mmCIF file of C-alpha atoms in Angstrom:
data_model
loop_
_atom_site.group_PDB
_atom_site.id
_atom_site.type_symbol
_atom_site.label_atom_id
_atom_site.label_comp_id
_atom_site.label_asym_id
_atom_site.label_seq_id
_atom_site.Cartn_x
_atom_site.Cartn_y
_atom_site.Cartn_z
ATOM 1 C CA UNK V 1 0.106 -0.042 -0.191
ATOM 2 C CA UNK V 2 1.269 3.574 0.007
ATOM 3 C CA UNK V 3 3.575 4.801 2.249
ATOM 4 C CA UNK V 4 3.986 7.917 4.178
ATOM 5 C CA UNK V 5 3.869 10.883 1.833
ATOM 6 C CA UNK V 6 5.581 14.459 1.828
ATOM 7 C CA UNK V 7 4.966 17.742 0.319
ATOM 8 C CA UNK V 8 6.876 19.689 -0.776
ATOM 9 C CA UNK V 9 10.074 17.338 -1.155
ATOM 10 C CA UNK V 10 12.481 20.689 -1.539
ATOM 11 C CA UNK V 11 11.497 23.938 -0.118
ATOM 12 C CA UNK V 12 13.859 27.125 -0.750
ATOM 13 C CA UNK V 13 13.112 30.388 1.417
ATOM 14 C CA UNK V 14 14.179 33.375 1.895
ATOM 15 C CA UNK V 15 15.255 34.154 5.773
ATOM 16 C CA UNK V 16 11.673 35.405 7.384
ATOM 17 C CA UNK V 17 9.202 34.079 5.553
ATOM 18 C CA UNK V 18 6.788 31.725 7.018
ATOM 19 C CA UNK V 19 6.758 28.295 5.115
ATOM 20 C CA UNK V 20 4.567 25.253 5.691
ATOM 21 C CA UNK V 21 5.325 21.339 5.368
ATOM 22 C CA UNK V 22 2.675 18.767 4.651
ATOM 23 C CA UNK V 23 2.761 15.067 5.762
ATOM 24 C CA UNK V 24 0.076 12.443 4.372
ATOM 25 C CA UNK V 25 0.429 9.359 6.984
ATOM 26 C CA UNK V 26 -0.090 5.523 6.559
ATOM 27 C CA UNK V 27 -4.118 5.209 5.992
ATOM 28 C CA UNK V 28 -5.230 3.776 9.318
ATOM 29 C CA UNK V 29 -2.163 4.987 11.283
ATOM 30 C CA UNK V 30 -3.166 7.346 14.099
ATOM 31 C CA UNK V 31 0.066 8.162 15.677
ATOM 32 C CA UNK V 32 1.686 10.901 13.817
ATOM 33 C CA UNK V 33 5.375 12.141 14.465
ATOM 34 C CA UNK V 34 7.814 14.951 13.208
ATOM 35 C CA UNK V 35 11.646 14.703 13.667
ATOM 36 C CA UNK V 36 14.058 16.928 11.889
ATOM 37 C CA UNK V 37 17.279 15.851 10.229
ATOM 38 C CA UNK V 38 19.984 18.417 10.337
ATOM 39 C CA UNK V 39 24.269 18.073 10.106
ATOM 40 C CA UNK V 40 24.874 19.019 13.205
ATOM 41 C CA UNK V 41 21.859 17.463 15.286
ATOM 42 C CA UNK V 42 21.257 14.761 13.883
ATOM 43 C CA UNK V 43 17.612 13.220 13.908
ATOM 44 C CA UNK V 44 15.618 14.994 16.834
ATOM 45 C CA UNK V 45 12.109 14.547 17.286
ATOM 46 C CA UNK V 46 10.112 17.388 17.086
ATOM 47 C CA UNK V 47 6.188 16.876 17.810
ATOM 48 C CA UNK V 48 3.799 13.868 18.075
ATOM 49 C CA UNK V 49 -0.162 13.376 17.611
ATOM 50 C CA UNK V 50 -2.007 10.386 18.564
ATOM 51 C CA UNK V 51 -5.567 10.561 17.221
ATOM 52 C CA UNK V 52 -7.550 13.522 18.252
ATOM 53 C CA UNK V 53 -5.630 13.790 21.458
ATOM 54 C CA UNK V 54 -3.779 16.923 22.320
ATOM 55 C CA UNK V 55 0.016 16.811 20.835
ATOM 56 C CA UNK V 56 3.058 16.419 22.501
ATOM 57 C CA UNK V 57 5.381 19.720 21.608
ATOM 58 C CA UNK V 58 8.023 18.389 24.055
ATOM 59 C CA UNK V 59 10.505 18.775 20.911
ATOM 60 C CA UNK V 60 9.912 22.123 19.328
ATOM 61 C CA UNK V 61 12.785 24.208 19.397
ATOM 62 C CA UNK V 62 11.329 27.923 19.540
ATOM 63 C CA UNK V 63 7.627 29.265 19.543
ATOM 64 C CA UNK V 64 8.149 30.219 15.893
ATOM 65 C CA UNK V 65 7.413 26.214 15.204
ATOM 66 C CA UNK V 66 3.680 24.770 14.973
ATOM 67 C CA UNK V 67 1.811 21.827 13.733
ATOM 68 C CA UNK V 68 -1.524 20.712 13.493
ATOM 69 C CA UNK V 69 -3.454 17.687 12.119
ATOM 70 C CA UNK V 70 -7.011 17.679 10.465
ATOM 71 C CA UNK V 71 -9.219 15.162 11.043
ATOM 72 C CA UNK V 72 -6.846 12.675 12.517
ATOM 73 C CA UNK V 73 -5.030 12.569 9.285
ATOM 74 C CA UNK V 74 -2.935 14.860 7.279
ATOM 75 C CA UNK V 75 -0.274 17.178 9.261
ATOM 76 C CA UNK V 76 1.425 20.554 8.666
ATOM 77 C CA UNK V 77 4.362 21.825 10.234
ATOM 78 C CA UNK V 78 4.553 25.365 10.021
ATOM 79 C CA UNK V 79 7.662 27.487 10.782
ATOM 80 C CA UNK V 80 7.319 30.937 11.035
ATOM 81 C CA UNK V 81 10.256 34.086 10.391
ATOM 82 C CA UNK V 82 12.684 31.234 8.401
ATOM 83 C CA UNK V 83 15.898 31.392 10.204
ATOM 84 C CA UNK V 84 19.173 30.046 8.287
ATOM 85 C CA UNK V 85 19.677 27.546 11.250
ATOM 86 C CA UNK V 86 16.037 26.308 10.375
ATOM 87 C CA UNK V 87 17.958 24.283 6.997
ATOM 88 C CA UNK V 88 17.473 20.949 7.536
ATOM 89 C CA UNK V 89 15.352 17.863 5.917
ATOM 90 C CA UNK V 90 12.009 17.471 8.058
ATOM 91 C CA UNK V 91 10.891 14.353 7.890
ATOM 92 C CA UNK V 92 7.332 12.639 9.159
ATOM 93 C CA UNK V 93 6.567 9.463 10.211
ATOM 94 C CA UNK V 94 3.475 7.481 11.164
ATOM 95 C CA UNK V 95 2.259 4.409 13.257
ATOM 96 C CA UNK V 96 -0.411 2.150 14.472
ATOM 97 C CA UNK V 97 -2.419 3.318 17.672
ATOM 98 C CA UNK V 98 -0.055 1.518 19.941
ATOM 99 C CA UNK V 99 2.301 0.115 17.838
ATOM 100 C CA UNK V 100 6.084 0.823 18.204
ATOM 101 C CA UNK V 101 7.382 0.681 14.589
ATOM 102 C CA UNK V 102 7.165 4.029 12.964
ATOM 103 C CA UNK V 103 7.531 4.437 8.840
ATOM 104 C CA UNK V 104 8.939 7.417 7.767
ATOM 105 C CA UNK V 105 8.083 9.566 4.545
ATOM 106 C CA UNK V 106 10.651 10.670 1.903
ATOM 107 C CA UNK V 107 11.183 14.182 4.006
ATOM 108 C CA UNK V 108 10.977 17.715 2.789
ATOM 109 C CA UNK V 109 14.289 19.598 2.288
ATOM 110 C CA UNK V 110 14.156 23.261 3.441
ATOM 111 C CA UNK V 111 16.760 25.397 2.537
ATOM 112 C CA UNK V 112 16.586 29.214 4.144
ATOM 113 C CA UNK V 113 18.804 31.695 2.273
ATOM 114 C CA UNK M 1 16.457 12.358 29.008
ATOM 115 C CA UNK M 2 17.664 9.464 26.706
ATOM 116 C CA UNK M 3 21.156 9.676 25.062
ATOM 117 C CA UNK M 4 22.092 7.097 22.248
ATOM 118 C CA UNK M 5 25.631 6.726 21.158
ATOM 119 C CA UNK M 6 26.553 4.854 17.782
ATOM 120 C CA UNK M 7 29.851 4.057 16.364
ATOM 121 C CA UNK M 8 31.473 3.767 14.246
ATOM 122 C CA UNK M 9 30.434 6.845 12.411
ATOM 123 C CA UNK M 10 31.900 5.354 9.170
ATOM 124 C CA UNK M 11 32.365 1.392 8.339
ATOM 125 C CA UNK M 12 34.129 0.214 4.762
ATOM 126 C CA UNK M 13 33.713 -3.195 4.373
ATOM 127 C CA UNK M 14 34.528 -5.402 1.284
ATOM 128 C CA UNK M 15 31.449 -7.387 0.017
ATOM 129 C CA UNK M 16 31.053 -10.433 1.532
ATOM 130 C CA UNK M 17 32.259 -9.585 4.915
ATOM 131 C CA UNK M 18 30.475 -8.663 7.871
ATOM 132 C CA UNK M 19 29.402 -5.448 9.307
ATOM 133 C CA UNK M 20 28.950 -4.374 12.986
ATOM 134 C CA UNK M 21 27.632 -1.294 14.248
ATOM 135 C CA UNK M 22 27.165 -0.409 18.128
ATOM 136 C CA UNK M 23 24.863 1.858 20.258
ATOM 137 C CA UNK M 24 24.740 2.420 24.001
ATOM 138 C CA UNK M 25 21.963 4.414 25.596
ATOM 139 C CA UNK M 26 21.538 6.297 28.780
ATOM 140 C CA UNK M 27 17.548 5.435 30.067
ATOM 141 C CA UNK M 28 17.111 2.045 31.572
ATOM 142 C CA UNK M 29 13.663 2.685 31.301
ATOM 143 C CA UNK M 30 13.944 2.275 27.193
ATOM 144 C CA UNK M 31 12.368 -0.716 26.059
ATOM 145 C CA UNK M 32 12.298 -0.687 22.219
ATOM 146 C CA UNK M 33 15.579 -0.212 19.912
ATOM 147 C CA UNK M 34 14.976 0.119 15.840
ATOM 148 C CA UNK M 35 16.937 0.349 13.185
ATOM 149 C CA UNK M 36 17.082 2.161 10.017
ATOM 150 C CA UNK M 37 18.434 2.474 6.930
ATOM 151 C CA UNK M 38 18.524 5.547 5.274
ATOM 152 C CA UNK M 39 19.608 6.026 1.705
ATOM 153 C CA UNK M 40 20.641 9.208 -0.027
ATOM 154 C CA UNK M 41 17.450 11.337 -1.012
ATOM 155 C CA UNK M 42 15.236 8.862 1.001
ATOM 156 C CA UNK M 43 13.597 8.407 4.214
ATOM 157 C CA UNK M 44 14.877 6.188 6.872
ATOM 158 C CA UNK M 45 13.310 2.662 6.529
ATOM 159 C CA UNK M 46 12.897 0.335 9.294
ATOM 160 C CA UNK M 47 14.753 -2.679 8.439
ATOM 161 C CA UNK M 48 14.681 -4.645 12.199
ATOM 162 C CA UNK M 49 13.625 -4.144 16.020
ATOM 163 C CA UNK M 50 14.004 -5.700 19.166
ATOM 164 C CA UNK M 51 12.018 -5.088 22.039
ATOM 165 C CA UNK M 52 13.658 -5.440 25.707
ATOM 166 C CA UNK M 53 12.391 -8.818 26.312
ATOM 167 C CA UNK M 54 14.676 -10.414 24.551
ATOM 168 C CA UNK M 55 18.200 -10.860 23.668
ATOM 169 C CA UNK M 56 18.625 -11.405 20.027
ATOM 170 C CA UNK M 57 16.730 -11.325 16.915
ATOM 171 C CA UNK M 58 17.594 -12.125 12.945
ATOM 172 C CA UNK M 59 16.121 -11.482 9.856
ATOM 173 C CA UNK M 60 18.025 -13.384 7.020
ATOM 174 C CA UNK M 61 21.382 -11.680 6.929
ATOM 175 C CA UNK M 62 20.596 -9.169 9.414
ATOM 176 C CA UNK M 63 20.684 -9.819 13.207
ATOM 177 C CA UNK M 64 20.342 -7.634 16.406
ATOM 178 C CA UNK M 65 21.556 -8.337 19.823
ATOM 179 C CA UNK M 66 20.673 -6.416 22.982
ATOM 180 C CA UNK M 67 22.118 -6.308 26.454
ATOM 181 C CA UNK M 68 19.870 -4.336 28.819
ATOM 182 C CA UNK M 69 22.687 -4.842 31.939
ATOM 183 C CA UNK M 70 24.946 -3.071 29.575
ATOM 184 C CA UNK M 71 22.465 -0.926 27.837
ATOM 185 C CA UNK M 72 23.858 -1.588 24.738
ATOM 186 C CA UNK M 73 22.688 -3.057 21.069
ATOM 187 C CA UNK M 74 24.216 -3.710 18.277
ATOM 188 C CA UNK M 75 23.783 -4.731 14.310
ATOM 189 C CA UNK M 76 25.131 -7.441 12.617
ATOM 190 C CA UNK M 77 25.027 -7.680 8.794
ATOM 191 C CA UNK M 78 26.524 -10.677 7.354
ATOM 192 C CA UNK M 79 27.425 -11.321 3.714
ATOM 193 C CA UNK M 80 27.463 -7.797 3.117
ATOM 194 C CA UNK M 81 26.807 -6.800 -0.960
ATOM 195 C CA UNK M 82 26.926 -3.362 -2.476
ATOM 196 C CA UNK M 83 23.374 -2.400 -2.329
ATOM 197 C CA UNK M 84 23.526 -2.556 1.531
ATOM 198 C CA UNK M 85 25.787 0.564 1.489
ATOM 199 C CA UNK M 86 23.675 3.074 3.259
ATOM 200 C CA UNK M 87 23.766 5.568 6.333
ATOM 201 C CA UNK M 88 22.274 3.265 9.196
ATOM 202 C CA UNK M 89 20.617 4.705 12.445
ATOM 203 C CA UNK M 90 20.112 2.985 15.817
ATOM 204 C CA UNK M 91 17.281 4.471 17.788
ATOM 205 C CA UNK M 92 15.443 4.144 21.571
ATOM 206 C CA UNK M 93 12.341 4.256 23.190
ATOM 207 C CA UNK M 94 10.988 4.303 26.398
ATOM 208 C CA UNK M 95 7.337 4.752 25.256
ATOM 209 C CA UNK M 96 7.369 8.298 26.322
ATOM 210 C CA UNK M 97 5.577 11.309 23.846
ATOM 211 C CA UNK M 98 3.959 7.792 22.647
ATOM 212 C CA UNK M 99 6.555 6.262 21.306
ATOM 213 C CA UNK M 100 8.881 8.848 20.598
ATOM 214 C CA UNK M 101 12.423 7.841 18.842
ATOM 215 C CA UNK M 102 15.705 8.933 20.094
ATOM 216 C CA UNK M 103 18.197 8.556 17.447
ATOM 217 C CA UNK M 104 22.606 7.647 17.431
ATOM 218 C CA UNK M 105 24.207 9.967 15.048
ATOM 219 C CA UNK M 106 24.321 7.215 11.857
ATOM 220 C CA UNK M 107 26.729 5.325 10.400
ATOM 221 C CA UNK M 108 27.867 5.627 7.249
ATOM 222 C CA UNK M 109 28.459 1.884 5.677
ATOM 223 C CA UNK M 110 30.353 1.070 2.490
ATOM 224 C CA UNK M 111 30.467 -2.154 1.109
ATOM 225 C CA UNK M 112 33.321 -2.085 -1.800
ATOM 226 C CA UNK M 113 32.502 -4.732 -4.450
#
């Protein structure tokens, strides 16, 4: 079946602009995670959604980052007033409720100039 | 919080040889340990995982071992092939934030034909 999809695959933006990154999880997966992969920090957890519960935002690096999940499916990660240090690959993963296995999408490469 | 260390950062082997990648974790509450393979331009792909109630798991040429006392786990790839060349990540999870993963820094494996 279809895996996790993310769009866009690449995004170049100017410093100070806002960006939105989209994730479509695997159908039937109720848990959704955002991670960031950067050269200096490796892979780091950002935020977690489970069904309609309030998200766990403990990994978000600043209040410029926010995420929402509509209808328990598609998620959008928004970065406001982008900075050069936000340049990274943003990865989305999904899993079954209570499942430990997480399946990743291909990521969105964000470049802030 | 959890900290995962991974070694080596790069590993070069001859086709047909074995490859071993080692990880240590800090939080004794961690109970799930997946391994991911990431090819260039793609998201991480789950290749094998192990839970804390077992010491070893095999899947064809891949095996993972876990030593809970020493808090380390290893990935073993036998009869390596050029298509095994990729970056491999270990991760650990305590089950907090859903099942948020803490990743090691990655190992770039190169298999020479």
